[in-house]
Amino acid sequence: MCGIIGILGDHQAAPIMVDALKRLEYRGYDSAGIATVEDGRLDRRRAVGKLVNLADLLVHEPLAGLAGIGHTRWATHGGPSVANAHPHRAGRVAVVHNGIIENFRELRDELGGDWESQTDTETVARLCERYLDEGMPHRDAAFATIDRLEGAYALCFLFDGEPDLLICARAGSPLAIGHGDGEMFVGSDAIALGPLTDRLTYLEEGDRAVVTRAGVEIWDIHGNRSNREIRRVPVDRQRIEKAGHRHYMAKEIHEQPQTLKDVLDLYLDGDRVVPPDGYDFAATDRIQMVACGTANIACSVAKYWFEGLARLPVEVDIASEYRYREGPIGADTTALFVSQSGETADTLAALRYATPRARAILSVVNVTESSIARESSVVFPIRAGVEVGVASTKAFTNQLAALLCLAILAARQRGEIDAAREAELVTGLRRLPALVSQALAIEARCEALAVKLAEATDILFLGRGPMFPLAHEGALKLKEISYIHAEAYASGELKHGPIALVDRTLPVVVFAPMDPLFDKTVSNMQEVMAREGQVLLVSDAAGLEAASDGVWETLMLPEVEPVFAPILYAVPAQLLAYHVAVAKGTDVDQPRNLAKSVTVE
Ligand code: G6P
């Protein structure tokens, strides 16, 4: 979603800000803008669409100045247009904002007059300008403005006549202050600030900050001055390059053997699972898992593992539903939140609902400095490195690997497996990076099949057991990046409705490893073929040998013990979607309307 950069530097700020905004492109956006202060004078440039449009505008109408703020906007209130793009300005004030100001209509009514944009953010600039008009100093005017806001925000103010001042606030949307040598920076995440500095102070919920080149002063939610820690957060440049791949998504799919090894190194020790932090799953009688998008699908797979291996009941909820359902959480229930970014607004809100109620708050996150990580009692990192492609790939397989390790740990703690079985499972886990590497060899076939699949208007994905959530992942990936309608169904449920859709134009992707449910899945596949559905069977050598007669096409994956199959079958789900999107020529890394980290509800 939206991205923020702020600079008080000793070089021209505009090119540095455009560069920083490029690093934020992965979050998803539809317009961008910057403002600077030069000779005390505030000015701004904004453009709709990709950053190249802003860069072009700056060639024709340059913006000088050593201080500035910049923003990539993902439209919420008001469509993508220059007028709605940030920074918003009112007189002496320019502001960039991530989040949603919920009481903006009331504020608009109160302020009256004409409005340049349809956004909630313009009210922030207008309100602050009014307080300046009333004679308040800059800090007081900005703080008085912030006092009036309801909703979620990360804000950064820049003022006419003030080339050494940025005022920031955080409530619900993350914001980091970067410390340079005689320069200071503000960014919505560490990636924005990566090449500028690795010394970061993360604002806490409710914090306000006054930034000058001399440093930062922070006030906490109660108005007390607070000294927040400066942390070193190295951003691995290597991992945010495309490394020879056409898209970040392709690079991230191919990184999976390595990223899986990275997470397993963190959770395995000899023959045992030893996670980086401890939790006693024997002392809980239920797990409530909550997440959004692909992370939610990882939870649905994990349910099979926790229930099957550890005999521990699991409920899985979509965060946006869970947070308002106000479902009861028993004191013996463990709440577990899965999130790549650790900033998804609905997941965070669900976490806050569960915090006073659940036995403990566990999170499985990629970004360990995130809000979700910071508000959890136990954090399980997934070590996937920076994931730039909007469609999650390596974070998904690493979420699965971490969750499987936790399920094995739970099984041991609850006496459901002995040391020998644990050692066997750990051996299987250690083989996974190599198996995923082998699985990637299906890429050329996926590319060839994609040409045909790209012509479809609808595609159905089927699976049973843990392959059912995998079918969901296949359908979600395909929808996200190729814009083809896809649906996932539990194979056995097909005859209760969706079989009516089947005809010779419908491709049906069936995930069916040779597991105890194989024959059942194949029966459902036969029902599809009997109605001329075009089946793409994804299985292993034994499965294809047994059931490929009459199917349209096949994809062969290595054989693997069923418990590990979900991690391996993520590969065809990803590669099929990727190559269909490439065949259709869509914007793979930044698909229309989507954002990497959804910080509004
Ligand atoms: C967005 C992204 C998805 C992601 C979901 C949850 O929709 O496009 O790839 O799975 O948010 O994000 P999280 O950061 O909480 O895992």
Coordinates of C-alpha atoms in Angstrom, one line a residue, residues 262-269 272-279 281 363-365 368 377-383 401-403 405-406 409 412:
D262 CA 17.3 -20.6 5.8
V263 CA 14.1 -21.2 7.8
L264 CA 14.9 -24.9 8.5
D265 CA 18.3 -23.9 9.8
L266 CA 16.6 -21.7 12.3
Y267 CA 14.1 -24.4 13.5
L268 CA 16.0 -27.7 13.3
D269 CA 18.8 -28.8 15.5
R272 CA 14.9 -32.4 16.6
V273 CA 12.8 -29.3 16.0
V274 CA 14.1 -26.5 18.2
P275 CA 12.4 -23.2 17.3
P276 CA 14.1 -19.9 18.0
D277 CA 11.6 -19.2 20.7
G278 CA 9.8 -21.6 22.9
Y279 CA 6.1 -22.4 23.5
F281 CA 1.7 -26.6 23.0
S363 CA 2.9 -14.8 15.4
V364 CA 4.6 -16.3 12.4
V365 CA 6.1 -13.3 10.5
T368 CA 10.4 -9.2 12.7
S377 CA 4.2 -12.8 23.2
V378 CA 6.1 -15.3 21.1
V379 CA 7.5 -14.5 17.6
F380 CA 8.4 -17.2 15.0
P381 CA 10.3 -15.7 12.2
I382 CA 10.2 -17.2 8.7
R383 CA 13.4 -15.8 7.4
A401 CA 7.9 -24.8 6.7
A402 CA 7.8 -22.9 10.0
L403 CA 4.3 -24.0 10.8
C405 CA 8.1 -27.4 12.4
L406 CA 5.7 -26.0 15.1
L409 CA 7.1 -29.6 18.1
R412 CA 6.4 -34.1 20.6

